[in-house]
Amino acid sequence: MARTQGSHSDITGPRIRAAALRLFARHGFAAVSMRQIAGEVGVQAGALYNYTPDKQSLLFELMRDHLQDLLAAAPKAAPGDTPLARLEAFTRFHIRFNTERPEEVFIAYMELRNLAPENFREIEALRTAYEGRLQRILRDGVEAGDFRVCDPQIAAYAVIAMLTGVNTWFRQGGRLSLDEVETLYWDMVRKSVAS
Amino acid sequence: MARTQGSHSDITGPRIRAAALRLFARHGFAAVSMRQIAGEVGVQAGALYNYTPDKQSLLFELMRDHLQDLLAAAPKAAPGDTPLARLEAFTRFHIRFNTERPEEVFIAYMELRNLAPENFREIEALRTAYEGRLQRILRDGVEAGDFRVCDPQIAAYAVIAMLTGVNTWFRQGGRLSLDEVETLYWDMVRKSVAS
């Protein structure tokens, strides 16, 4: 016989994660209690533990899912794509993906300090895999003679930091459309690795 | 007659700010109590209020002092300095200044959400003044025909985000010296605004 909460878990689980994301982004992980998360969802605090073992798991899952989604959505190179075309696709993708998820991005950077060591290692590995995609593009461009990059690892850090920075100032309905922003950043990224 | 705490205020005030900085950076502003700050300093919670009216003032003063120090320390252009020389000085300065103050930088970005509105406006004005220094360099370089920058405001955001990103990965004693890091970033910044 199915347990009672089973019939609700499909919607309650995502609602708990959404509430945790909102509260962590607003107040910081350490300041938020399981009781507050339950209150935001409208369930008893005890009921939360049917869905998640603890607050640390909620944080870890939010960060892991964000990075797994990022890796799954990142553009794949088609045969014949030049490193330049791949770099442009990466640049535009990174800006679009991250500006659509300001709270996830904020948490992914801010709350690394609050991850348990084994969770930190897993999140680091996902982040490194994503940075590796950009490093691959940069190395291929250097080999092809299209780019001049002294240190592809550092160049990848630099480009990703520049692009993620859009989140700190971009607002929909502001002076520039997202497409205009992408084009401005692409101009700078392209030149920054030029030979 | 001097009040009793007067004789200690010169050292206790800075110790309180240092403890608040450490605790805010570690746990986040919202999770830290005045009692914890007092405990870290080794004074009674009540004694804290001789030095600061509340936790909000501590946060504001940490962020304001950091940005005022940044503005005071930023390189001034000497007559005859080219925009390129000024951009290199800015790039190297920004990396050095920020990597020496990881906790201040972390707080300055992370805890904007916790500033009272009037404090937020003052911090925003200081940050805008700093960004304005870089915008001035970029505009001068465009006028001189040395740079090609489509939108100096956005280019300043992009360069500052790229440079501040060094804080997320740089460690003293790692693969690269800070001087090597500065040189790698300068190569990218220089090219990103090239004509």
CSV table of N, CA, C and O in Angstrom, one decimal, chain A residues 59-101:
chain,number,residue,atom,x,y,z
A,59,LEU,N,20.9,22.0,0.3
A,59,LEU,CA,21.9,22.9,-0.3
A,59,LEU,C,22.7,22.1,-1.4
A,59,LEU,O,22.8,22.6,-2.5
A,60,PHE,N,23.2,20.9,-1.1
A,60,PHE,CA,23.9,20.2,-2.0
A,60,PHE,C,23.2,19.9,-3.3
A,60,PHE,O,23.6,20.0,-4.4
A,61,GLU,N,21.9,19.4,-3.1
A,61,GLU,CA,21.1,19.0,-4.3
A,61,GLU,C,20.8,20.3,-5.2
A,61,GLU,O,20.8,20.1,-6.4
A,62,LEU,N,20.6,21.4,-4.5
A,62,LEU,CA,20.3,22.6,-5.3
A,62,LEU,C,21.5,23.0,-6.2
A,62,LEU,O,21.4,23.3,-7.4
A,63,MET,N,22.7,22.9,-5.6
A,63,MET,CA,24.0,23.2,-6.3
A,63,MET,C,24.3,22.1,-7.4
A,63,MET,O,24.7,22.5,-8.5
A,64,ARG,N,24.1,20.9,-7.0
A,64,ARG,CA,24.4,19.8,-7.9
A,64,ARG,C,23.4,19.9,-9.1
A,64,ARG,O,23.9,19.8,-10.3
A,65,ASP,N,22.1,20.0,-8.9
A,65,ASP,CA,21.2,20.1,-10.0
A,65,ASP,C,21.5,21.2,-10.9
A,65,ASP,O,21.4,21.1,-12.1
A,66,HIS,N,21.8,22.4,-10.3
A,66,HIS,CA,22.2,23.6,-11.1
A,66,HIS,C,23.3,23.3,-12.0
A,66,HIS,O,23.3,23.6,-13.2
A,67,LEU,N,24.4,22.7,-11.5
A,67,LEU,CA,25.6,22.4,-12.3
A,67,LEU,C,25.3,21.3,-13.3
A,67,LEU,O,25.8,21.3,-14.5
A,68,GLN,N,24.5,20.3,-12.9
A,68,GLN,CA,24.2,19.2,-13.9
A,68,GLN,C,23.4,19.8,-15.1
A,68,GLN,O,23.6,19.4,-16.2
A,69,ASP,N,22.4,20.7,-14.7
A,69,ASP,CA,21.6,21.3,-15.8
A,69,ASP,C,22.5,22.1,-16.7
A,69,ASP,O,22.3,22.1,-17.9
A,70,LEU,N,23.4,22.9,-16.1
A,70,LEU,CA,24.4,23.7,-16.9
A,70,LEU,C,25.2,22.8,-17.8
A,70,LEU,O,25.3,23.2,-19.0
A,71,LEU,N,25.7,21.7,-17.4
A,71,LEU,CA,26.5,20.8,-18.2
A,71,LEU,C,25.6,20.2,-19.3
A,71,LEU,O,26.1,20.1,-20.5
A,72,ALA,N,24.4,19.8,-19.0
A,72,ALA,CA,23.5,19.2,-20.0
A,72,ALA,C,23.1,20.2,-21.0
A,72,ALA,O,22.9,19.8,-22.2
A,73,ALA,N,22.9,21.5,-20.6
A,73,ALA,CA,22.4,22.5,-21.6
A,73,ALA,C,23.5,23.1,-22.4
A,73,ALA,O,23.2,23.7,-23.5
A,74,ALA,N,24.8,23.0,-22.0
A,74,ALA,CA,25.9,23.7,-22.7
A,74,ALA,C,26.0,23.2,-24.1
A,74,ALA,O,25.8,22.0,-24.3
A,75,PRO,N,26.3,24.1,-25.0
A,75,PRO,CA,26.3,23.7,-26.4
A,75,PRO,C,27.3,22.6,-26.7
A,75,PRO,O,28.5,22.7,-26.2
A,76,LYS,N,27.0,21.7,-27.6
A,76,LYS,CA,27.9,20.6,-28.0
A,76,LYS,C,28.4,21.1,-29.4
A,76,LYS,O,27.7,21.6,-30.2
A,77,ALA,N,29.7,20.8,-29.6
A,77,ALA,CA,30.3,21.1,-30.9
A,77,ALA,C,29.8,20.2,-32.0
A,77,ALA,O,29.8,18.9,-31.7
A,78,ALA,N,29.4,20.7,-33.1
A,78,ALA,CA,29.1,19.8,-34.3
A,78,ALA,C,30.3,19.7,-35.1
A,78,ALA,O,31.2,20.6,-35.0
A,79,PRO,N,30.5,18.6,-35.9
A,79,PRO,CA,31.7,18.4,-36.7
A,79,PRO,C,31.8,19.6,-37.6
A,79,PRO,O,30.9,20.1,-38.2
A,80,GLY,N,33.0,20.1,-37.7
A,80,GLY,CA,33.3,21.2,-38.6
A,80,GLY,C,33.2,22.6,-37.9
A,80,GLY,O,33.6,23.6,-38.5
A,81,ASP,N,32.6,22.6,-36.7
A,81,ASP,CA,32.5,23.9,-36.0
A,81,ASP,C,33.9,24.4,-35.7
A,81,ASP,O,34.7,23.7,-35.2
A,82,THR,N,34.2,25.7,-36.0
A,82,THR,CA,35.5,26.3,-35.7
A,82,THR,C,35.5,26.6,-34.2
A,82,THR,O,34.5,26.8,-33.5
A,83,PRO,N,36.8,26.6,-33.6
A,83,PRO,CA,36.9,27.1,-32.2
A,83,PRO,C,36.2,28.4,-32.0
A,83,PRO,O,35.6,28.7,-30.9
A,84,LEU,N,36.3,29.3,-33.0
A,84,LEU,CA,35.7,30.6,-32.8
A,84,LEU,C,34.1,30.5,-32.7
A,84,LEU,O,33.5,31.2,-31.8
A,85,ALA,N,33.5,29.7,-33.5
A,85,ALA,CA,32.1,29.5,-33.5
A,85,ALA,C,31.7,28.8,-32.1
A,85,ALA,O,30.7,29.2,-31.5
A,86,ARG,N,32.5,27.9,-31.7
A,86,ARG,CA,32.2,27.2,-30.4
A,86,ARG,C,32.4,28.2,-29.2
A,86,ARG,O,31.6,28.1,-28.3
A,87,LEU,N,33.4,29.1,-29.3
A,87,LEU,CA,33.5,30.1,-28.2
A,87,LEU,C,32.4,31.0,-28.2
A,87,LEU,O,31.9,31.4,-27.1
A,88,GLU,N,31.9,31.4,-29.4
A,88,GLU,CA,30.7,32.3,-29.4
A,88,GLU,C,29.5,31.6,-28.8
A,88,GLU,O,28.8,32.2,-28.0
A,89,ALA,N,29.3,30.4,-29.2
A,89,ALA,CA,28.1,29.7,-28.7
A,89,ALA,C,28.2,29.5,-27.1
A,89,ALA,O,27.2,29.7,-26.4
A,90,PHE,N,29.4,29.2,-26.6
A,90,PHE,CA,29.6,29.1,-25.2
A,90,PHE,C,29.3,30.4,-24.5
A,90,PHE,O,28.7,30.5,-23.5
A,91,THR,N,29.9,31.5,-25.0
A,91,THR,CA,29.7,32.8,-24.4
A,91,THR,C,28.2,33.2,-24.3
A,91,THR,O,27.7,33.6,-23.3
A,92,ARG,N,27.5,33.1,-25.4
A,92,ARG,CA,26.1,33.4,-25.4
A,92,ARG,C,25.3,32.5,-24.5
A,92,ARG,O,24.4,32.9,-23.8
A,93,PHE,N,25.6,31.2,-24.6
A,93,PHE,CA,24.9,30.3,-23.7
A,93,PHE,C,25.1,30.6,-22.2
A,93,PHE,O,24.1,30.6,-21.5
A,94,HIS,N,26.3,30.9,-21.8
A,94,HIS,CA,26.6,31.1,-20.4
A,94,HIS,C,25.9,32.3,-19.9
A,94,HIS,O,25.3,32.2,-18.8
A,95,ILE,N,25.8,33.4,-20.7
A,95,ILE,CA,25.1,34.6,-20.2
A,95,ILE,C,23.6,34.3,-20.1
A,95,ILE,O,23.0,34.6,-19.1
A,96,ARG,N,23.0,33.6,-21.1
A,96,ARG,CA,21.6,33.4,-21.1
A,96,ARG,C,21.2,32.4,-20.0
A,96,ARG,O,20.3,32.7,-19.2
A,97,PHE,N,21.9,31.3,-19.9
A,97,PHE,CA,21.6,30.3,-18.8
A,97,PHE,C,21.7,30.9,-17.4
A,97,PHE,O,20.8,30.7,-16.6
A,98,ASN,N,22.7,31.7,-17.2
A,98,ASN,CA,22.9,32.2,-15.8
A,98,ASN,C,22.0,33.4,-15.5
A,98,ASN,O,21.5,33.5,-14.3
A,99,THR,N,21.7,34.3,-16.5
A,99,THR,CA,20.8,35.4,-16.1
A,99,THR,C,19.4,34.9,-15.9
A,99,THR,O,18.6,35.5,-15.2
A,100,GLU,N,19.0,33.7,-16.4
A,100,GLU,CA,17.7,33.1,-16.2
A,100,GLU,C,17.6,32.5,-14.8
A,100,GLU,O,16.5,32.1,-14.3
A,101,ARG,N,18.7,32.3,-14.1
A,101,ARG,CA,18.8,31.6,-12.8
A,101,ARG,C,19.6,32.3,-11.8
A,101,ARG,O,20.6,31.8,-11.2
